[in-house]
mmCIF file of C-alpha atoms in Angstrom:
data_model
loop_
_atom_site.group_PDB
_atom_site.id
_atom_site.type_symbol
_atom_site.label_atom_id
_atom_site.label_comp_id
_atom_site.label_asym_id
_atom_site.label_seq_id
_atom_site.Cartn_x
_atom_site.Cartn_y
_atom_site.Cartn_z
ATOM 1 C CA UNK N 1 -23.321 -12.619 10.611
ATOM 2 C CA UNK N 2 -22.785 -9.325 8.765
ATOM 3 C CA UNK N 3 -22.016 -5.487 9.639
ATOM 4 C CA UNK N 4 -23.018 -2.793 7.811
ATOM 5 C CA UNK N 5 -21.539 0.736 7.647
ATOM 6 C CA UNK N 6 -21.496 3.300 5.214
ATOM 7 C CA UNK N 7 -21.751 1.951 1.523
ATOM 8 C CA UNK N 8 -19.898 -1.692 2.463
ATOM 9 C CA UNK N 9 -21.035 -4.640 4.586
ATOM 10 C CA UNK N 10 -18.750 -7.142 5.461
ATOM 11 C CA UNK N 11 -18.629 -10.845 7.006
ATOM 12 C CA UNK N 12 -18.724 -9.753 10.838
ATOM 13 C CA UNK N 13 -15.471 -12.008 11.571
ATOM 14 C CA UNK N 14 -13.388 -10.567 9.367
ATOM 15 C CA UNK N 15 -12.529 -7.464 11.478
ATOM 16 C CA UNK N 16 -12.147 -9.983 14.756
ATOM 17 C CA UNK N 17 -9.487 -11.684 12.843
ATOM 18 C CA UNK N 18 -7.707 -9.373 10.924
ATOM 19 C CA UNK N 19 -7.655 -7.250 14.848
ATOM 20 C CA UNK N 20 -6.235 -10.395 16.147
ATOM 21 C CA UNK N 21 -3.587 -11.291 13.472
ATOM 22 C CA UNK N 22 -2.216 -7.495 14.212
ATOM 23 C CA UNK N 23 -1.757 -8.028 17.612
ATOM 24 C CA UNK N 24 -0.251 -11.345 17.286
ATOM 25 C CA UNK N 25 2.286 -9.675 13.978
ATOM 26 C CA UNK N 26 3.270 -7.091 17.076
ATOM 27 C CA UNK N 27 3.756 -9.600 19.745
ATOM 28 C CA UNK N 28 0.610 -10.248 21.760
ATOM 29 C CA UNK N 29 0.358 -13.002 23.927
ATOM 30 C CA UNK N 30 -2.353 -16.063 23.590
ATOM 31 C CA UNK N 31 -4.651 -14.068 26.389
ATOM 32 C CA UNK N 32 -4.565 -10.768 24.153
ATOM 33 C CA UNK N 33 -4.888 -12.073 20.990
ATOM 34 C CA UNK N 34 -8.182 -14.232 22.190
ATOM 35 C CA UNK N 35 -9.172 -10.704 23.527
ATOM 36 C CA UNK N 36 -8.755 -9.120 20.043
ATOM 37 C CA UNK N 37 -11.347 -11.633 18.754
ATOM 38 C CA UNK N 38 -13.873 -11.200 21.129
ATOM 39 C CA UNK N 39 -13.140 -7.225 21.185
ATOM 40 C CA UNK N 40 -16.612 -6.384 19.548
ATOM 41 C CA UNK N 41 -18.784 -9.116 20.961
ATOM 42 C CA UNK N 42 -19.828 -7.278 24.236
ATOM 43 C CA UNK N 43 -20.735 -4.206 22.047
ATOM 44 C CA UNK N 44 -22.376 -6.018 19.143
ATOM 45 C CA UNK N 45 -24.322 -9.291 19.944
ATOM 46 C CA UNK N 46 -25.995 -10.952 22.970
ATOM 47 C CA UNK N 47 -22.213 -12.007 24.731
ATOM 48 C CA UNK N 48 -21.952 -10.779 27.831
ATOM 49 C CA UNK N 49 -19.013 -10.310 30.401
ATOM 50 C CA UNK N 50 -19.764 -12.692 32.663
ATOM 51 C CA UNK N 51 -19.547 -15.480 29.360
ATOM 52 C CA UNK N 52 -16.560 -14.186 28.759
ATOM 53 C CA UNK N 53 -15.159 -14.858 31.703
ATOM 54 C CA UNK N 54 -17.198 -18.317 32.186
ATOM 55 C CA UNK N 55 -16.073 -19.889 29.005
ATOM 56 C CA UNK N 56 -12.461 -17.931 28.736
ATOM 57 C CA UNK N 57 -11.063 -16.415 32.139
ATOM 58 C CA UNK N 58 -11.571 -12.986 33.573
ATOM 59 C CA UNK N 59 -8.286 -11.539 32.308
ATOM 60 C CA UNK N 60 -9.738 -11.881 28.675
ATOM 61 C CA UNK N 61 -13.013 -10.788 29.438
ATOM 62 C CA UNK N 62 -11.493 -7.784 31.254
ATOM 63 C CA UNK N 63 -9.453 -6.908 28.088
ATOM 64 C CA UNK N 64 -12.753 -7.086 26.136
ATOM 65 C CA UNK N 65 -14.636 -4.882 28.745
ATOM 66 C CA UNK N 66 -12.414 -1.970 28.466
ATOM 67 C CA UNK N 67 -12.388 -1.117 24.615
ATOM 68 C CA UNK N 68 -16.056 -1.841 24.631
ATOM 69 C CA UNK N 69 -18.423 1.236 24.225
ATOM 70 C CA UNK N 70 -21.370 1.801 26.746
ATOM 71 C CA UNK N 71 -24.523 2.029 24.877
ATOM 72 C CA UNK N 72 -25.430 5.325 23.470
ATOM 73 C CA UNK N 73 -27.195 7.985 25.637
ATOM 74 C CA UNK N 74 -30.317 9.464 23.884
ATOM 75 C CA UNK N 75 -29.726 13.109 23.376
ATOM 76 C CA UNK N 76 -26.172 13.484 23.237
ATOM 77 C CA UNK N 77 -24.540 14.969 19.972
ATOM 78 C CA UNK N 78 -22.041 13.347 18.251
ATOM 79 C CA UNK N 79 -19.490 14.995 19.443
ATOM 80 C CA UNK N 80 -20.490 14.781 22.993
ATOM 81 C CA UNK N 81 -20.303 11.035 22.563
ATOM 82 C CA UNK N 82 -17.096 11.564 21.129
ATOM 83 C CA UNK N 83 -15.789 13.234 23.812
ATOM 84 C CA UNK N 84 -16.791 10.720 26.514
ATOM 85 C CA UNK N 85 -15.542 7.992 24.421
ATOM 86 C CA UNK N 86 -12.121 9.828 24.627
ATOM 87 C CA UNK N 87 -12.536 10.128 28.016
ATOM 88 C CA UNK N 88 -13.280 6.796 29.314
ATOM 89 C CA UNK N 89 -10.226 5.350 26.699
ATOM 90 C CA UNK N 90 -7.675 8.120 28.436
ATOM 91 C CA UNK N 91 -8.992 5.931 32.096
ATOM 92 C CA UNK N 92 -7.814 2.978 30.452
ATOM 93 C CA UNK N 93 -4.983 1.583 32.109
ATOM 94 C CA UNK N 94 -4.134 -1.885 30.359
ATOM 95 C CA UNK N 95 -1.576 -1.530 27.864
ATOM 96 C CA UNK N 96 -2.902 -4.916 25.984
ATOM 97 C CA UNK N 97 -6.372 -3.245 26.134
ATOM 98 C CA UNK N 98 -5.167 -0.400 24.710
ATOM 99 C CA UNK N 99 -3.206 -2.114 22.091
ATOM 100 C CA UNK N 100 -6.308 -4.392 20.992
ATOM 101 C CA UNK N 101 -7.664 -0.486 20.253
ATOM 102 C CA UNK N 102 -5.028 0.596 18.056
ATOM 103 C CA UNK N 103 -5.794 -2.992 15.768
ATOM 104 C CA UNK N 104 -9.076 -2.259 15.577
ATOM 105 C CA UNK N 105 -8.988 1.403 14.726
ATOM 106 C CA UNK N 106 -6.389 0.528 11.954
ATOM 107 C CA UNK N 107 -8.319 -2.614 10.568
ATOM 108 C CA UNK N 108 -11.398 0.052 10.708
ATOM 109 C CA UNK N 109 -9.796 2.612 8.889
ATOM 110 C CA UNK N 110 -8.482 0.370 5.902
ATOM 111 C CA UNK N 111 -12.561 -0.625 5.623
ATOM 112 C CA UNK N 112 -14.051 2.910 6.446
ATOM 113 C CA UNK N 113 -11.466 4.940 3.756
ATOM 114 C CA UNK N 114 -12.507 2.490 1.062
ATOM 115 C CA UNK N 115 -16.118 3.028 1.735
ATOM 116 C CA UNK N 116 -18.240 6.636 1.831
ATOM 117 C CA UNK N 117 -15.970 9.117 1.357
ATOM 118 C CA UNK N 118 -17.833 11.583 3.384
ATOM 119 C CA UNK N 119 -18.348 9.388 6.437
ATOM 120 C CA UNK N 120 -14.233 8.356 6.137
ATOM 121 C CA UNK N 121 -13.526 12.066 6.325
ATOM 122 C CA UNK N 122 -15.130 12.682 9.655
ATOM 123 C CA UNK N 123 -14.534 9.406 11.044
ATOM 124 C CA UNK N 124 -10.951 9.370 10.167
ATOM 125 C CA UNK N 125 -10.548 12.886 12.209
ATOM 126 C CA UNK N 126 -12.242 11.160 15.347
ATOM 127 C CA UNK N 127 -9.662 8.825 15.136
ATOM 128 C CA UNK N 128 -6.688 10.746 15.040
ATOM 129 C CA UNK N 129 -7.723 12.625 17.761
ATOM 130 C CA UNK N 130 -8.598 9.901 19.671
ATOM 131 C CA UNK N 131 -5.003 7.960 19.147
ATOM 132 C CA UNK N 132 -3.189 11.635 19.867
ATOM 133 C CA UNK N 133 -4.935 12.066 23.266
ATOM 134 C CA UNK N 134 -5.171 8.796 24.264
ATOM 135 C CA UNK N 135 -1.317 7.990 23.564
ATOM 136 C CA UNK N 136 -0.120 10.660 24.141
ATOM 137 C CA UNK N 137 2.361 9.054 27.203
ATOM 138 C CA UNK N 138 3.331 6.142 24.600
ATOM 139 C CA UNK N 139 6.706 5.369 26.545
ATOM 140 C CA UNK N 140 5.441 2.426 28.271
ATOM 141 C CA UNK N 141 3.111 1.412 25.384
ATOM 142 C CA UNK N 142 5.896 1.121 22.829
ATOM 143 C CA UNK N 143 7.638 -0.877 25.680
ATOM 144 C CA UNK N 144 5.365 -3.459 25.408
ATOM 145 C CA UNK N 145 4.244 -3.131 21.569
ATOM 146 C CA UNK N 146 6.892 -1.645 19.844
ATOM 147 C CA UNK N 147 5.985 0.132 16.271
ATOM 148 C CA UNK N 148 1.911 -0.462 17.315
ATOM 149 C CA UNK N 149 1.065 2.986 17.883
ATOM 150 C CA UNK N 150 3.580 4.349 15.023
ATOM 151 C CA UNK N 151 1.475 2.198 12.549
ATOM 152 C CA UNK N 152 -1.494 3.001 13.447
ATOM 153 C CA UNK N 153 -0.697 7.024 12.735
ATOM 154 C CA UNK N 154 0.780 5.922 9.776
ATOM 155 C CA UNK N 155 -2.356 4.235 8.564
ATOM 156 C CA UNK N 156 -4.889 7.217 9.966
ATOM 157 C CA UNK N 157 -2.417 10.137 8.303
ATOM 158 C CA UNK N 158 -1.747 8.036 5.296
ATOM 159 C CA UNK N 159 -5.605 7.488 4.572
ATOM 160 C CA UNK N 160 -6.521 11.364 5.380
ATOM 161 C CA UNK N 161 -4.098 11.890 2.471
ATOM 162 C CA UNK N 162 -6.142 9.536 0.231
ATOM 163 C CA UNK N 163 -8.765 12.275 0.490
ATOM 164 C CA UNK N 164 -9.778 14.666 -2.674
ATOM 165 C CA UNK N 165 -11.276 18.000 -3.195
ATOM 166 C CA UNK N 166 -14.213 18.808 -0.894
ATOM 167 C CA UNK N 167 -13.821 16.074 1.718
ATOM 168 C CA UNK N 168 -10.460 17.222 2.694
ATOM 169 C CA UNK N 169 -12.853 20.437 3.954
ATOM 170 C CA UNK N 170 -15.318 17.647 5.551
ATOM 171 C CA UNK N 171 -11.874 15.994 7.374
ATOM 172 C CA UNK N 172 -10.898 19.647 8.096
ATOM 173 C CA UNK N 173 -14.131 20.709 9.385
ATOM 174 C CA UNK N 174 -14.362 17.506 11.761
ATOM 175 C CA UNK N 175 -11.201 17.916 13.037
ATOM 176 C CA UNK N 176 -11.953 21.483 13.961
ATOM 177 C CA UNK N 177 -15.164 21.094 15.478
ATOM 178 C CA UNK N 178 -14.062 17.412 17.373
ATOM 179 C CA UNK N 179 -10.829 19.037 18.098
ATOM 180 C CA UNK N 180 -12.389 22.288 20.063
ATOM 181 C CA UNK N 181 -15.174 20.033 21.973
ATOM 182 C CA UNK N 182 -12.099 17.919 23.254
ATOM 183 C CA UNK N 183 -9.970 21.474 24.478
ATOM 184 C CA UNK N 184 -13.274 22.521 25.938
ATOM 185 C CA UNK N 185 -13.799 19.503 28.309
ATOM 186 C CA UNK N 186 -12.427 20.813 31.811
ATOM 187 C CA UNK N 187 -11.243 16.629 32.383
ATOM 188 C CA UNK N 188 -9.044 16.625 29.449
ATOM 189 C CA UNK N 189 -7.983 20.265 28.729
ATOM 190 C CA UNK N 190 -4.224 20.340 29.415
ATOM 191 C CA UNK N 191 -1.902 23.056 30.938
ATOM 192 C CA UNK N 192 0.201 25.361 28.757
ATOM 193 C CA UNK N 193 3.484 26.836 30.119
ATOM 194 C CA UNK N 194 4.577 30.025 28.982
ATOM 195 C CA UNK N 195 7.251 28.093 26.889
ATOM 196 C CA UNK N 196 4.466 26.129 24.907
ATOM 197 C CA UNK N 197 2.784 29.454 24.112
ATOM 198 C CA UNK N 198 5.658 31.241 22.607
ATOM 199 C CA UNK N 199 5.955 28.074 20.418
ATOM 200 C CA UNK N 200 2.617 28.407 19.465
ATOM 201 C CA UNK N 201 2.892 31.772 18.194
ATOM 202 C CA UNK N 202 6.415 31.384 16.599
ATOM 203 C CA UNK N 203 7.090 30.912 12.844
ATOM 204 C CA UNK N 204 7.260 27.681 12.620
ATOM 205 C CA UNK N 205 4.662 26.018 10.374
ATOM 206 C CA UNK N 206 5.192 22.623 11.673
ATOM 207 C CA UNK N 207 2.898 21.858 14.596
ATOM 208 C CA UNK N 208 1.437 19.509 16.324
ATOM 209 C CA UNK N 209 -2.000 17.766 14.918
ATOM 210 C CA UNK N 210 -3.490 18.156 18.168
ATOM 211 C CA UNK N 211 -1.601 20.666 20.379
ATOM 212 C CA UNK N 212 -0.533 23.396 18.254
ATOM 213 C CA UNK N 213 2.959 23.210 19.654
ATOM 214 C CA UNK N 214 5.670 23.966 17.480
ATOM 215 C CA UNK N 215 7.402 20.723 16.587
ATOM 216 C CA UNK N 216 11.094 20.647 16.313
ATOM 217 C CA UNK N 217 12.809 17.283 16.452
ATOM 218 C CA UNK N 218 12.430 14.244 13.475
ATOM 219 C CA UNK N 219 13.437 10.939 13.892
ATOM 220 C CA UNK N 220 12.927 8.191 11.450
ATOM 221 C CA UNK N 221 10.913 7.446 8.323
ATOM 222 C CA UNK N 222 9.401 5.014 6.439
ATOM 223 C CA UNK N 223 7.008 3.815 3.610
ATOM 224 C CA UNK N 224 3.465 3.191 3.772
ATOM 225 C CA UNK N 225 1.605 3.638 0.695
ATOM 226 C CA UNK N 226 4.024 4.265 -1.742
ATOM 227 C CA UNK N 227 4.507 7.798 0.212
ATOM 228 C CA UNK N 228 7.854 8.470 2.834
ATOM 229 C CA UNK N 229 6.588 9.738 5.935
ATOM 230 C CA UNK N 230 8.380 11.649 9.188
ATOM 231 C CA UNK N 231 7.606 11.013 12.921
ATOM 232 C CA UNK N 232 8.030 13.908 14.872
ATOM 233 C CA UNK N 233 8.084 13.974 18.782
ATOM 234 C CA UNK N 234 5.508 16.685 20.254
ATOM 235 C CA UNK N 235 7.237 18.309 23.108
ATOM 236 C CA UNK N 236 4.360 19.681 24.692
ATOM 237 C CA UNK N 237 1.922 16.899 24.874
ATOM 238 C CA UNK N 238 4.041 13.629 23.417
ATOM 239 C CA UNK N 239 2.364 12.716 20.629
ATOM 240 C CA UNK N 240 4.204 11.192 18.600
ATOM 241 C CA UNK N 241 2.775 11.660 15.224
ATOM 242 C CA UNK N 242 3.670 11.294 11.104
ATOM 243 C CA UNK N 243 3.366 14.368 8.908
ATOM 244 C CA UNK N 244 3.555 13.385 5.097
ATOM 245 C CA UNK N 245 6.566 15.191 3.386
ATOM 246 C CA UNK N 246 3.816 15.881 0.838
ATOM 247 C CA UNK N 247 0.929 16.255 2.520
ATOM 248 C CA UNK N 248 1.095 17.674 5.926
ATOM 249 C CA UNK N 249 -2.265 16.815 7.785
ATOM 250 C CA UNK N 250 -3.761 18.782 10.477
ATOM 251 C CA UNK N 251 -0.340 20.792 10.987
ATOM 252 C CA UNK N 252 -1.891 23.849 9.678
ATOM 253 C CA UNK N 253 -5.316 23.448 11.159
ATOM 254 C CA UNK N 254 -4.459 24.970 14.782
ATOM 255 C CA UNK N 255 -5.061 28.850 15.716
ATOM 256 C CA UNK N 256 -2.285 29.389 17.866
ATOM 257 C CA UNK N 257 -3.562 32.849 18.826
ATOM 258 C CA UNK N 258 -7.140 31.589 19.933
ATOM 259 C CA UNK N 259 -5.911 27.968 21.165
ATOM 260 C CA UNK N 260 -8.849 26.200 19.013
ATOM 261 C CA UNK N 261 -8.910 24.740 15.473
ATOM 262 C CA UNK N 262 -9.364 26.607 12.330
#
């Protein structure tokens, strides 16, 4: 079986296995790892849940439920859909669930950002939102699957940087007008103190991708594509993101003054 996508099309298991070998490298256990094969199969062929759970057990075919996407609504704009997606992930409660996500959206991005360039600008923004909302309490996640969630930024900022000339405007643009449909959802606009809006409007040009906050605090780096790379703590809504030393993604794309993206 194949799947297609822009400008590539691939043998169908690859992504299954390569999802599953990353949660197995980061310490998944037998139930999770089965999960990460069958993460797609719901979505993408004639499996259903109740097979699942007939020819596995219902804590795998629960796994597989929640990082499956409900089929599309006619009518809804793209970022609409996005913005549902974001809010049915942010329900999700199962950290192994949740870390079967964070394989496939990096196994996804190392396919998408060596395909269309276009389509890897926008859909590289929808994931770095996405990972920033939905992890944004990563405490208990990292508990459980330490260094997970700090690749996968690595891998979504890293690939934004492979990005040239006018689809760094496309990743720009997306990330603007994904970024203001999220902060105009009433179920997942978050409160500001007083405190987070004097950092917003301070000096500081380092902010956070998805906040705006001013971002103070770096901890450790590290390598990934031949480029170092810091992690820096948000204190306002705990994302925990990398900013290249070189290339700075989505720190200067909030308007603190207007609380929306640029």
């Amino acid at each position: 079986m194949l799947t297609s996508g822009r400008d590539r099309i691939v043998d169908y298991i690859h992504h299954p296995v390569a999802a599953a070998n990353i949660i197995e490298d980061f310490g998944g256990n037998e139930e999770t790892i089965a999960a990460a094969y069958l993460h797609d199969t719901i979505e993408d062929t004639a499996v259903t849940y109740e097979y699942i759970k007939d020819n596995f057990n219902e804590r795998i075919a629960d796994m597989v439920h929640a990082v499956t996407k409900p089929p599309k609504i006619k009518g809804l704009s793209r970022s609409q859909r996005f913005v549902d997606e974001v809010k049915r992930l942010v329900k999700v409660s199962d950290i192994q669930a949740l870390a079967i996500k964070l394989a496939d959206i990096i196994d996804n991005t190392s396919t998408v950002v060596n395909g269309d360039k276009a389509f890897s600008a926008v859909s590289l923004a929808g994931k770095i939102l996405t990972v920033n909302l939905v992890f944004r309490d990563s405490a208990e996640f990292d508990s459980h699957f330490l260094g997970l969630l700090d690749e996968a930024k690595l891998v979504l900022f890293a690939s934004v940087d492979k990005l040239e000339g006018t689809h760094k405007d496309d990743h720009a643009s997306a990330i603007k007008s994904l970024g203001d449909a999220l902060l105009q959802d009433p179920d997942i606009k978050k409160p500001i103190t007083p405190a987070q809006m004097e950092a917003r409007n301070s000096n500081d040009i380092k902010r956070c991708s998805f906040c705006g906050n001013s971002i103070l605090g770096f901890s450790e780096n590290k390598t990934v594509y031949g480029k170092k790379w810091n992690f820096v703590d948000c204190p306002a809504c705990g994302c925990r993101g990398p900013f290249g030393l070189t290339a700075q993604q989505g720190i200067d794309s909030w308007n603190s003054a207007e609380r929306n993206f640029k």
